[in-house]
Amino acid sequence: MNILLLTDQMYPSQHSSVEGLFHTEAARLGQVWRVYFERRLATPQRDGDLIRLPLSCRRHGIIAALQPLIDFTEIDIVIVRNWFSLLRQCLRLRQDFPHLRLGMWESFPHTYRRLHEARSEGRALWRKTIEVKLKTLWEERLLAQVDFHLFISTGFQRQIRPQVKRPWLALPMGVDLHDLPSQPAAPHRGPLRLVYIGTIDALRRVDLLAAALHARTEDFQLDFYTSSDNDSLLALHQLGDARIRILPALPRRTLFQRLQDYDVGIALIPDDALYRVASPTKTFEYAALGLAVLLNPLPEHVAVLAEDDAIYCSFDSAGLNAGLDRLFATPRPLLRAMGQRARIAVLEKRSYPALAAELASFLASILPPSMPA
């Protein structure tokens, strides 16, 4: 099958799922063209299966920009990732190319997030409630016209898009095997080394984790790798705890090499309507590297990691203290064994080869019977 993927990414992004599925594992899907956007690009550019377009095409002109670069008569499937302004434009393709199958890939409840933030902050609640309601209705009108849907999780369909009746597939974030270090890490000595990767903000409640660890008397090192710069990060600095460090974000492969120096990955995610439907990327990257994982029982976590393959706890003060008690009481060899079990489970269920095989089967099922997959 021939697939045109309109990403929501700015070139030269190396988004794990976009590149891991639609480039690294493209051979499992067929021929794939990936479209990225650039703010300062004047004219559309194509280099093999990579297409770069001016950012203005997000709002208008996407079809005109692509037609000199792509023969739409040869495209079987068009997938739009997250941007409804692109989906609105692509719906017009059916007038001239009725054979196309058009799908929407939603990776996060971006519209709902605005309402969630308003509820958390207690600000502009009525205004954002109305805005989100109107935008959701607009999105649902567009979604009613597509042929299929890709959602980041099963929970996303159930909680965010329950009205969807057309074929859909849960397509979570995964692990690119090519990014994993070729050599296993050596056993660690010294204080227990903990790591947290990703965004730090008020919604993610990293303050609960930092406060719980700051109160501990055990010898440990907790490193945060993040590109965040906000009040939540300032609060971590103000703890003044030498055991807790803030480090800059790193490119994925460099980061994966660095992560081999750690014992435990921290994957505590608020159990609320926003994050319950998300895909916990970092959780499975920790596990794929063989780290033990401290996490809470979100649906995506328990779907992949058994109770004995990680240290589960609730994400509140009492639960955190119980989880940390168990963590610090577990000998390091047992933590390594736990990490290896988690690695096996993640590579079986969340590697991009496994996800690409599921995606290929799903996309083949939505093609017309006379069209070869």
Short mmCIF file of N, CA, C and O in Angstrom, two decimals, residues 1-55:
data_model
loop_
_atom_site.label_atom_id
_atom_site.label_comp_id
_atom_site.label_asym_id
_atom_site.label_seq_id
_atom_site.Cartn_x
_atom_site.Cartn_y
_atom_site.Cartn_z
N MET A 1 0.85 -1.19 0.00
CA MET A 1 0.00 0.00 0.00
C MET A 1 0.88 1.24 0.00
O MET A 1 2.01 1.22 0.51
N ASN A 2 0.40 2.34 -0.53
CA ASN A 2 1.11 3.61 -0.57
C ASN A 2 0.45 4.58 0.40
O ASN A 2 -0.75 4.84 0.31
N ILE A 3 1.25 5.10 1.33
CA ILE A 3 0.74 5.90 2.43
C ILE A 3 1.36 7.29 2.41
O ILE A 3 2.59 7.42 2.28
N LEU A 4 0.53 8.31 2.55
CA LEU A 4 1.00 9.68 2.74
C LEU A 4 0.67 10.08 4.17
O LEU A 4 -0.50 10.11 4.56
N LEU A 5 1.70 10.36 4.96
CA LEU A 5 1.54 10.75 6.36
C LEU A 5 1.81 12.23 6.50
O LEU A 5 2.93 12.70 6.26
N LEU A 6 0.79 12.99 6.89
CA LEU A 6 0.94 14.41 7.17
C LEU A 6 1.16 14.56 8.68
O LEU A 6 0.23 14.43 9.47
N THR A 7 2.40 14.77 9.07
CA THR A 7 2.72 14.84 10.49
C THR A 7 2.34 16.20 11.05
O THR A 7 1.98 17.13 10.32
N ASP A 8 2.46 16.33 12.37
CA ASP A 8 2.29 17.61 13.03
C ASP A 8 3.65 18.13 13.50
O ASP A 8 3.73 18.99 14.38
N GLN A 9 4.71 17.63 12.88
CA GLN A 9 6.07 17.90 13.34
C GLN A 9 6.78 18.96 12.50
O GLN A 9 6.55 19.06 11.30
N MET A 10 7.66 19.70 13.17
CA MET A 10 8.50 20.68 12.49
C MET A 10 9.84 20.02 12.14
O MET A 10 10.49 19.42 12.99
N TYR A 11 10.24 20.13 10.89
CA TYR A 11 11.52 19.57 10.46
C TYR A 11 12.66 20.31 11.18
O TYR A 11 12.60 21.53 11.34
N PRO A 12 13.70 19.60 11.68
CA PRO A 12 14.02 18.18 11.52
C PRO A 12 13.68 17.33 12.73
O PRO A 12 14.53 16.61 13.26
N SER A 13 12.45 17.39 13.20
CA SER A 13 12.03 16.59 14.34
C SER A 13 12.34 15.10 14.12
O SER A 13 12.26 14.60 13.01
N GLN A 14 12.68 14.44 15.21
CA GLN A 14 12.90 12.99 15.19
C GLN A 14 11.91 12.32 16.13
O GLN A 14 12.29 11.56 17.01
N HIS A 15 10.65 12.60 15.94
CA HIS A 15 9.61 12.08 16.82
C HIS A 15 9.65 10.56 16.82
O HIS A 15 9.66 9.91 15.77
N SER A 16 9.63 9.99 18.01
CA SER A 16 9.80 8.54 18.16
C SER A 16 8.79 7.75 17.35
O SER A 16 9.14 6.84 16.59
N SER A 17 7.51 8.08 17.49
CA SER A 17 6.48 7.28 16.83
C SER A 17 6.45 7.52 15.33
O SER A 17 6.34 6.58 14.53
N VAL A 18 6.57 8.78 14.91
CA VAL A 18 6.55 9.09 13.48
C VAL A 18 7.70 8.40 12.77
O VAL A 18 7.54 7.71 11.76
N GLU A 19 8.90 8.58 13.29
CA GLU A 19 10.07 8.00 12.63
C GLU A 19 10.16 6.49 12.86
O GLU A 19 10.50 5.73 11.95
N GLY A 20 9.86 6.07 14.08
CA GLY A 20 9.97 4.64 14.40
C GLY A 20 9.03 3.78 13.60
O GLY A 20 9.39 2.68 13.15
N LEU A 21 7.81 4.27 13.40
CA LEU A 21 6.81 3.49 12.65
C LEU A 21 6.88 3.73 11.15
O LEU A 21 6.90 2.78 10.36
N PHE A 22 6.92 5.00 10.75
CA PHE A 22 6.70 5.33 9.35
C PHE A 22 7.99 5.55 8.56
O PHE A 22 7.94 5.84 7.38
N HIS A 23 9.12 5.39 9.22
CA HIS A 23 10.39 5.43 8.50
C HIS A 23 11.19 4.16 8.77
O HIS A 23 11.43 3.37 7.86
N THR A 24 11.56 3.95 10.03
CA THR A 24 12.34 2.76 10.36
C THR A 24 11.62 1.48 9.98
O THR A 24 12.22 0.55 9.45
N GLU A 25 10.31 1.41 10.24
CA GLU A 25 9.52 0.21 9.95
C GLU A 25 8.62 0.37 8.74
O GLU A 25 7.65 -0.37 8.57
N ALA A 26 8.96 1.33 7.86
CA ALA A 26 8.11 1.60 6.70
C ALA A 26 7.95 0.39 5.80
O ALA A 26 6.90 0.19 5.17
N ALA A 27 8.96 -0.46 5.71
CA ALA A 27 8.90 -1.62 4.81
C ALA A 27 7.75 -2.55 5.19
O ALA A 27 7.20 -3.26 4.33
N ARG A 28 7.36 -2.57 6.46
CA ARG A 28 6.24 -3.42 6.89
C ARG A 28 4.89 -2.84 6.42
O ARG A 28 3.89 -3.56 6.39
N LEU A 29 4.88 -1.54 6.10
CA LEU A 29 3.64 -0.87 5.74
C LEU A 29 3.48 -0.72 4.22
O LEU A 29 2.37 -0.66 3.72
N GLY A 30 4.58 -0.65 3.51
CA GLY A 30 4.54 -0.40 2.08
C GLY A 30 5.41 0.80 1.76
O GLY A 30 6.46 1.01 2.37
N GLN A 31 4.97 1.63 0.83
CA GLN A 31 5.67 2.88 0.52
C GLN A 31 5.05 4.01 1.34
O GLN A 31 3.84 4.22 1.31
N VAL A 32 5.90 4.72 2.08
CA VAL A 32 5.41 5.79 2.95
C VAL A 32 6.13 7.09 2.62
O VAL A 32 7.37 7.12 2.54
N TRP A 33 5.35 8.16 2.42
CA TRP A 33 5.90 9.50 2.31
C TRP A 33 5.53 10.27 3.57
O TRP A 33 4.37 10.31 3.97
N ARG A 34 6.52 10.90 4.18
CA ARG A 34 6.32 11.66 5.42
C ARG A 34 6.42 13.15 5.12
O ARG A 34 7.38 13.60 4.48
N VAL A 35 5.45 13.91 5.63
CA VAL A 35 5.41 15.35 5.40
C VAL A 35 5.71 16.07 6.71
O VAL A 35 5.01 15.86 7.72
N TYR A 36 6.74 16.92 6.68
CA TYR A 36 7.09 17.78 7.81
C TYR A 36 6.89 19.24 7.40
O TYR A 36 6.75 19.55 6.22
N PHE A 37 6.97 20.14 8.38
CA PHE A 37 6.74 21.55 8.12
C PHE A 37 7.92 22.38 8.61
O PHE A 37 8.63 21.99 9.54
N GLU A 38 8.11 23.54 7.96
CA GLU A 38 9.18 24.46 8.34
C GLU A 38 8.66 25.90 8.30
O GLU A 38 7.98 26.29 7.34
N ARG A 39 9.00 26.66 9.31
CA ARG A 39 8.52 28.05 9.38
C ARG A 39 9.13 28.92 8.28
O ARG A 39 8.45 29.76 7.70
N ARG A 40 10.41 28.77 7.99
CA ARG A 40 11.09 29.68 7.08
C ARG A 40 11.28 29.09 5.69
O ARG A 40 12.02 29.65 4.88
N LEU A 41 10.63 28.01 5.41
CA LEU A 41 10.75 27.39 4.09
C LEU A 41 9.85 28.13 3.11
O LEU A 41 8.66 28.33 3.36
N ALA A 42 10.41 28.53 1.96
CA ALA A 42 9.65 29.31 0.99
C ALA A 42 8.86 28.44 0.03
O ALA A 42 7.72 28.77 -0.33
N THR A 43 9.45 27.35 -0.42
CA THR A 43 8.79 26.49 -1.42
C THR A 43 8.85 25.03 -0.96
O THR A 43 9.78 24.62 -0.28
N PRO A 44 7.87 24.23 -1.35
CA PRO A 44 7.87 22.81 -0.98
C PRO A 44 9.11 22.09 -1.50
O PRO A 44 9.61 22.38 -2.60
N GLN A 45 9.60 21.14 -0.71
CA GLN A 45 10.80 20.39 -1.07
C GLN A 45 10.55 18.90 -0.84
O GLN A 45 9.88 18.52 0.11
N ARG A 46 11.11 18.07 -1.73
CA ARG A 46 11.01 16.64 -1.55
C ARG A 46 12.39 16.01 -1.69
O ARG A 46 13.14 16.31 -2.63
N ASP A 47 12.74 15.14 -0.76
CA ASP A 47 13.97 14.38 -0.81
C ASP A 47 13.62 12.91 -0.56
O ASP A 47 13.50 12.47 0.58
N GLY A 48 13.40 12.15 -1.65
CA GLY A 48 12.98 10.77 -1.51
C GLY A 48 11.61 10.68 -0.89
O GLY A 48 10.63 11.25 -1.40
N ASP A 49 11.53 9.99 0.25
CA ASP A 49 10.23 9.82 0.91
C ASP A 49 9.96 10.89 1.97
O ASP A 49 9.00 10.80 2.73
N LEU A 50 10.81 11.91 2.04
CA LEU A 50 10.64 13.00 3.00
C LEU A 50 10.23 14.27 2.25
O LEU A 50 10.90 14.70 1.31
N ILE A 51 9.12 14.86 2.68
CA ILE A 51 8.61 16.08 2.08
C ILE A 51 8.58 17.17 3.14
O ILE A 51 8.12 16.95 4.26
N ARG A 52 9.08 18.36 2.78
CA ARG A 52 9.05 19.51 3.68
C ARG A 52 8.20 20.60 3.05
O ARG A 52 8.38 20.95 1.89
N LEU A 53 7.29 21.14 3.86
CA LEU A 53 6.38 22.16 3.36
C LEU A 53 6.44 23.40 4.26
O LEU A 53 6.74 23.30 5.46
N PRO A 54 6.14 24.58 3.69
CA PRO A 54 6.03 25.78 4.54
C PRO A 54 4.94 25.60 5.60
O PRO A 54 3.91 24.97 5.34
N LEU A 55 5.17 26.15 6.76
CA LEU A 55 4.21 25.99 7.86
C LEU A 55 2.84 26.56 7.50
O LEU A 55 1.81 26.09 8.00
#
